[in-house]
């Protein structure tokens, strides 16, 4: 295709009709059942996502359609094809090799689309289409593109990468995601975009991603002691029950943990597990002093209510206290005078 041979600084589409026409051709090519065609079209899409190739005002609707075409085609690639590594590495003419080539190009295109969205924030030449009527909801905006990218990332891109990995590599991939802040990323986007039943499909996608990631992390030996493997099922149940309704920023979690345990008790357990998994992999969702005092307050409230903690919650709370106690000399006192933290295993 001619488009991906054009210099990056050339503005190809001064008006919207030309851009829309090319975008529709690219989308049709991506949807082709022939991997050679879809791969070339994905290369065209990657070029189409360059900021200097945008029309003015920028046509976010067509960008969204192109992103969705890429991710839809990714989801259509059978996982058993991309898992046959030895075959497609040794046989460039095989269907597996061509499928893998398409997936790599599609992921490259998605990365370029994310970069375009970031550049649009600071690019002064980029203009958004305005609604034609005062009450008309404008879907042709940068915000709508960002929501689309987040949704496609959770529903197609991450599953595509995950399912293309062998089972032996998946734990390492999950660890990499957690240590790179993906738990924080998903939670913060839920808090920013999904409160009040907004963007329910995005919320569901984020929850599904978080649940799969956390369960994979919990299944690793370092997450739970051998005597508490049943804790994995406990945590999975809590996360499944609470994630969908959890749409508050991490900075507000201390207030939730300070509530008298009642209706929010399971949600409090959920927060402790998320804090534990994040901190275990090097991502501090809260400052240490704030986290330490919040957990202390929580366990003291539980003690006052004469409530016992499940073993999995005990472990999460103890780990959080131990990991954040450096400037808090009260850890021994807390453990000694709060029987709810006494290990029962």
Coordinates of C-alpha atoms in Angstrom, one line a residue:
X1 CA 0.0 0.0 0.0
X2 CA 1.2 3.5 -0.8
X3 CA 0.2 5.0 2.5
X4 CA 2.8 3.4 4.7
X5 CA 5.5 4.5 2.2
X6 CA 4.8 8.2 2.8
X7 CA 7.1 10.3 4.9
X8 CA 5.8 10.8 8.5
X9 CA 5.8 14.6 8.2
X10 CA 3.6 14.7 5.1
X11 CA 0.0 15.7 5.7
X12 CA -1.8 13.5 3.3
X13 CA -5.4 14.4 4.0
X14 CA -6.3 18.1 4.2
X15 CA -10.0 17.3 4.2
X16 CA -12.1 14.6 5.8
X17 CA -13.5 12.8 2.7
X18 CA -10.1 11.6 1.5
X19 CA -9.2 10.4 5.0
X20 CA -12.5 8.6 5.4
X21 CA -12.2 6.9 2.1
X22 CA -8.7 5.5 2.8
X23 CA -9.7 4.5 6.3
X24 CA -12.6 2.5 4.9
X25 CA -10.3 0.7 2.5
X26 CA -7.9 -0.1 5.3
X27 CA -10.7 -1.5 7.5
X28 CA -11.9 -3.7 4.7
X29 CA -8.4 -5.0 4.1
X30 CA -7.9 -5.8 7.8
X31 CA -11.1 -7.8 7.8
X32 CA -9.9 -10.0 5.0
X33 CA -9.7 -13.7 5.6
X34 CA -6.3 -13.8 3.9
X35 CA -3.6 -13.0 6.4
X36 CA -1.3 -11.6 3.7
X37 CA -4.0 -9.0 2.9
X38 CA -4.9 -8.2 6.5
X39 CA -1.2 -7.8 7.5
X40 CA -0.6 -5.3 4.7
X41 CA -3.8 -3.5 5.7
X42 CA -2.6 -3.4 9.3
X43 CA 0.6 -1.8 8.1
X44 CA -1.6 0.8 6.4
X45 CA -3.5 1.3 9.6
X46 CA -0.3 1.9 11.5
X47 CA 0.7 4.6 9.0
X48 CA -2.8 6.0 9.1
X49 CA -2.4 6.6 12.9
X50 CA 0.4 9.1 12.4
X51 CA -0.5 12.5 13.7
X52 CA 0.6 14.3 10.5
X53 CA -1.6 12.0 8.4
X54 CA -4.8 13.2 10.1
X55 CA -7.3 15.5 8.4
X56 CA -8.4 18.7 10.1
X57 CA -10.5 18.6 12.1
X58 CA -9.4 15.1 13.1
X59 CA -11.8 12.3 12.3
X60 CA -11.9 10.3 15.6
X61 CA -14.8 8.1 14.5
X62 CA -12.9 6.6 11.6
X63 CA -9.8 6.1 13.9
X64 CA -12.1 4.2 16.3
X65 CA -13.4 2.1 13.5
X66 CA -9.9 1.3 12.3
X67 CA -8.8 0.3 15.8
X68 CA -11.9 -1.8 16.3
X69 CA -11.2 -3.5 12.9
X70 CA -7.7 -4.4 14.1
X71 CA -8.8 -5.8 17.4
X72 CA -11.8 -7.7 16.0
X73 CA -9.5 -9.4 13.5
X74 CA -7.1 -10.3 16.4
X75 CA -9.9 -11.9 18.3
X76 CA -10.8 -14.0 15.2
X77 CA -7.3 -15.6 15.0
X78 CA -7.6 -19.1 16.5
X79 CA -5.3 -19.4 19.6
X80 CA -4.2 -22.8 18.5
X81 CA -2.6 -21.3 15.4
X82 CA -0.4 -18.8 17.3
X83 CA 0.5 -21.4 19.9
X84 CA 2.3 -23.6 17.4
X85 CA 5.6 -21.8 17.7
X86 CA 8.0 -24.4 16.4
X87 CA 6.0 -24.8 13.2
X88 CA 5.7 -21.2 12.3
X89 CA 9.2 -20.3 13.2
X90 CA 10.5 -23.1 10.9
X91 CA 8.0 -22.6 8.1
X92 CA 7.5 -19.0 7.0
X93 CA 4.9 -20.1 4.5
X94 CA 2.6 -21.7 7.0
X95 CA -0.7 -20.3 8.1
X96 CA 0.6 -20.1 11.7
X97 CA 3.5 -17.9 10.5
X98 CA 1.2 -15.6 8.6
X99 CA -1.2 -15.4 11.5
X100 CA 1.6 -14.5 13.9
X101 CA 2.9 -11.8 11.4
X102 CA -0.6 -10.3 11.3
X103 CA -0.8 -10.2 15.1
X104 CA 2.6 -8.5 15.5
X105 CA 1.6 -5.9 12.9
X106 CA -1.8 -5.4 14.5
X107 CA -0.2 -4.9 18.0
X108 CA 2.2 -2.4 16.4
X109 CA -0.7 -0.6 14.9
X110 CA -2.5 -0.5 18.2
X111 CA 0.6 0.9 19.9
X112 CA 0.7 3.6 17.2
X113 CA -2.9 4.5 17.9
X114 CA -2.2 4.9 21.6
X115 CA 0.8 7.1 20.7
X116 CA -1.5 9.2 18.4
X117 CA -4.0 9.7 21.2
X118 CA -1.2 10.9 23.5
X119 CA 0.1 13.2 20.8
X120 CA -3.3 14.7 20.2
X121 CA -3.4 16.0 23.7
X122 CA -0.4 18.3 23.0
X123 CA -0.6 18.8 19.3
X124 CA -1.9 22.3 18.7
X125 CA -2.9 21.7 15.1
X126 CA -5.4 19.0 16.1
X127 CA -9.0 20.1 16.2
X128 CA -12.1 18.2 17.3
X129 CA -15.4 18.2 15.5
X130 CA -18.0 20.2 17.3
X131 CA -21.6 19.0 17.8
X132 CA -24.0 20.4 15.2
X133 CA -26.7 20.9 17.9
X134 CA -26.3 22.1 21.5
X135 CA -27.8 19.0 23.0
X136 CA -26.1 16.5 20.6
X137 CA -23.7 14.1 22.1
X138 CA -20.4 14.3 20.2
X139 CA -18.8 10.9 19.7
X140 CA -16.1 12.3 17.4
X141 CA -13.8 13.3 20.2
X142 CA -10.4 12.4 21.7
X143 CA -12.1 11.2 24.8
X144 CA -14.2 8.7 22.9
X145 CA -11.1 7.5 21.1
X146 CA -9.3 6.9 24.5
X147 CA -12.3 5.0 25.8
X148 CA -12.3 2.9 22.7
X149 CA -8.5 2.2 23.1
X150 CA -9.0 1.2 26.7
X151 CA -11.9 -1.1 25.9
X152 CA -10.0 -2.8 23.0
X153 CA -7.0 -3.2 25.2
X154 CA -8.9 -5.1 27.8
X155 CA -11.2 -7.1 25.6
X156 CA -8.8 -7.9 22.7
X157 CA -5.2 -6.8 23.0
X158 CA -4.3 -8.3 26.4
X159 CA -6.2 -11.5 25.8
X160 CA -4.5 -11.9 22.4
X161 CA -1.1 -11.5 23.9
X162 CA -1.9 -13.7 26.9
X163 CA -3.5 -16.6 24.8
X164 CA -0.5 -16.5 22.5
X165 CA 1.8 -17.3 25.4
X166 CA 2.5 -20.8 26.5
X167 CA 1.2 -21.7 30.0
X168 CA 4.7 -21.6 31.4
X169 CA 5.2 -18.0 30.3
X170 CA 1.8 -16.7 31.5
X171 CA 2.8 -16.3 35.2
X172 CA 5.9 -14.3 34.2
X173 CA 3.7 -12.1 31.9
X174 CA 1.2 -11.5 34.8
X175 CA 4.1 -10.6 37.1
X176 CA 5.4 -8.2 34.5
X177 CA 2.0 -6.6 34.1
X178 CA 1.6 -6.2 37.9
X179 CA 5.1 -4.8 38.4
X180 CA 4.5 -2.3 35.6
X181 CA 1.5 -0.8 37.3
X182 CA -1.3 -2.4 35.3
X183 CA -3.4 -3.1 38.5
X184 CA -3.2 0.6 39.3
X185 CA -3.9 1.5 35.7
X186 CA -7.1 -0.5 35.4
X187 CA -8.3 0.7 38.8
X188 CA -7.7 4.3 38.1
X189 CA -9.4 4.2 34.7
X190 CA -12.4 2.4 36.4
X191 CA -12.5 5.2 39.0
X192 CA -12.2 8.0 36.4
X193 CA -14.5 6.6 33.6
X194 CA -16.9 4.2 35.2
X195 CA -18.6 5.7 38.3
X196 CA -22.4 5.9 38.3
X197 CA -22.9 3.1 35.8
X198 CA -21.0 5.0 33.1
X199 CA -19.2 2.9 30.4
X200 CA -20.5 -0.4 31.8
X201 CA -18.8 -2.4 29.0
X202 CA -15.5 -0.8 29.8
X203 CA -16.0 -1.4 33.5
X204 CA -16.8 -5.1 32.9
X205 CA -13.7 -5.5 30.7
X206 CA -11.5 -3.9 33.3
X207 CA -12.9 -6.2 36.0
X208 CA -12.4 -9.2 33.9
X209 CA -8.8 -8.2 33.2
X210 CA -8.2 -7.5 36.9
X211 CA -9.7 -10.8 38.0
X212 CA -7.7 -12.9 35.6
X213 CA -4.5 -11.0 36.4
X214 CA -5.0 -11.3 40.2
X215 CA -5.9 -15.0 40.0
X216 CA -2.8 -15.7 38.0
X217 CA -0.7 -13.8 40.5
X218 CA -2.3 -15.6 43.4
X219 CA -1.6 -19.0 41.9
X220 CA 2.1 -18.4 42.1
X221 CA 3.9 -19.9 45.1
X222 CA 5.2 -16.6 46.5
X223 CA 1.7 -15.2 46.8
X224 CA 0.4 -17.6 49.4
X225 CA 2.0 -20.0 51.8
X226 CA 1.5 -23.7 51.0
X227 CA -0.8 -24.1 54.0
X228 CA -3.2 -21.4 52.7
X229 CA -3.6 -22.3 49.1
X230 CA -7.4 -22.3 49.8
X231 CA -6.9 -18.6 50.1
X232 CA -6.7 -18.3 46.4
X233 CA -10.4 -19.3 46.1
X234 CA -11.3 -17.0 48.9
X235 CA -9.7 -14.0 47.2
X236 CA -11.1 -14.9 43.8
X237 CA -14.6 -15.0 45.3
X238 CA -14.1 -11.6 47.0
X239 CA -12.7 -10.0 43.9
X240 CA -15.5 -11.4 41.7
X241 CA -18.1 -10.0 44.1
X242 CA -16.7 -6.5 44.5
X243 CA -14.7 -5.4 41.5
X244 CA -17.6 -4.3 39.4
X245 CA -18.8 -1.8 42.1
X246 CA -15.3 -0.6 43.0
X247 CA -15.1 2.7 41.2
X248 CA -13.3 5.0 43.6
X249 CA -9.7 6.3 43.4
X250 CA -7.1 4.6 45.6
X251 CA -6.6 7.8 47.5
X252 CA -10.2 7.3 48.8
X253 CA -9.6 3.7 50.0
X254 CA -8.5 4.7 53.5
X255 CA -12.0 6.2 54.1
X256 CA -13.5 2.9 53.0
X257 CA -11.2 0.9 55.3
X258 CA -12.2 3.2 58.1
X259 CA -15.9 2.4 57.8
X260 CA -17.5 0.3 60.5
X261 CA -17.5 -3.2 59.0
X262 CA -21.0 -3.9 57.9
X263 CA -22.2 -3.8 54.3
X264 CA -18.7 -2.7 53.2
X265 CA -16.8 -5.6 54.9
X266 CA -16.3 -7.7 51.7
X267 CA -15.3 -4.5 49.8
X268 CA -12.7 -3.8 52.5
X269 CA -11.4 -7.3 52.1
X270 CA -11.2 -6.6 48.3
X271 CA -9.2 -3.5 48.9
X272 CA -6.7 -5.2 51.2
X273 CA -6.1 -8.0 48.6
X274 CA -5.6 -5.5 45.8
X275 CA -3.2 -3.5 48.0
X276 CA -1.4 -6.7 48.9
X277 CA -0.9 -7.9 45.3
X278 CA 0.2 -4.5 44.1
X279 CA 2.7 -4.0 46.9
X280 CA 3.9 -7.5 46.5
X281 CA 4.9 -6.7 43.0
X282 CA 6.4 -3.3 43.8
X283 CA 3.5 -0.9 43.0
X284 CA 2.6 1.2 46.0
X285 CA -1.0 2.4 45.5
X286 CA -0.8 4.4 48.8
X287 CA 2.0 6.0 50.7
X288 CA 3.5 3.6 53.3
X289 CA 2.4 5.7 56.3
X290 CA -1.1 6.1 55.0
X291 CA -1.4 2.4 54.2
X292 CA 0.0 1.3 57.6
X293 CA -2.4 3.5 59.6
X294 CA -5.3 2.5 57.4
X295 CA -4.7 -1.2 58.0
X296 CA -4.1 -0.6 61.7
X297 CA -7.4 1.2 61.9
X298 CA -9.2 -1.5 60.0
X299 CA -8.0 -4.4 62.2
X300 CA -8.8 -2.4 65.3
X301 CA -12.3 -1.8 64.1
X302 CA -12.6 -5.5 63.3
X303 CA -11.4 -6.3 66.9
X304 CA -14.0 -3.9 68.4
X305 CA -16.7 -5.6 66.4
X306 CA -15.5 -9.0 67.6
X307 CA -15.2 -10.1 63.9
X308 CA -12.7 -12.7 62.8
X309 CA -10.7 -12.4 59.6
X310 CA -10.5 -15.1 56.9
X311 CA -6.9 -16.5 56.6
X312 CA -6.4 -14.9 53.2
X313 CA -7.3 -11.4 54.7
X314 CA -5.0 -12.1 57.7
X315 CA -2.2 -12.7 55.3
X316 CA -2.8 -9.7 53.2
X317 CA -3.1 -7.4 56.3
X318 CA 0.0 -8.8 57.9
X319 CA 2.0 -8.4 54.8
X320 CA 0.9 -4.8 54.3
X321 CA 1.8 -4.0 57.9
X322 CA 5.2 -5.7 57.7
X323 CA 6.0 -4.1 54.4
X324 CA 5.1 -0.5 55.5
X325 CA 6.3 -0.6 59.2
X326 CA 9.7 1.0 58.6
X327 CA 8.8 4.3 60.2
X328 CA 6.0 2.9 62.3
X329 CA 7.2 1.2 65.5
X330 CA 3.8 0.0 66.6
X331 CA 3.7 -3.2 64.5
X332 CA 4.5 -5.5 67.5
X333 CA 1.8 -3.8 69.6
X334 CA -0.8 -4.1 66.9
X335 CA -0.2 -7.8 66.3
X336 CA 0.0 -8.5 70.1
X337 CA -3.2 -6.7 71.0
X338 CA -5.4 -7.5 68.0
X339 CA -6.2 -11.2 68.2
X340 CA -7.9 -11.0 64.7
X341 CA -4.4 -11.0 63.3
X342 CA -3.2 -14.0 65.2
X343 CA -2.3 -16.7 62.7
X344 CA -4.6 -19.7 62.7
X345 CA -2.9 -21.8 60.1

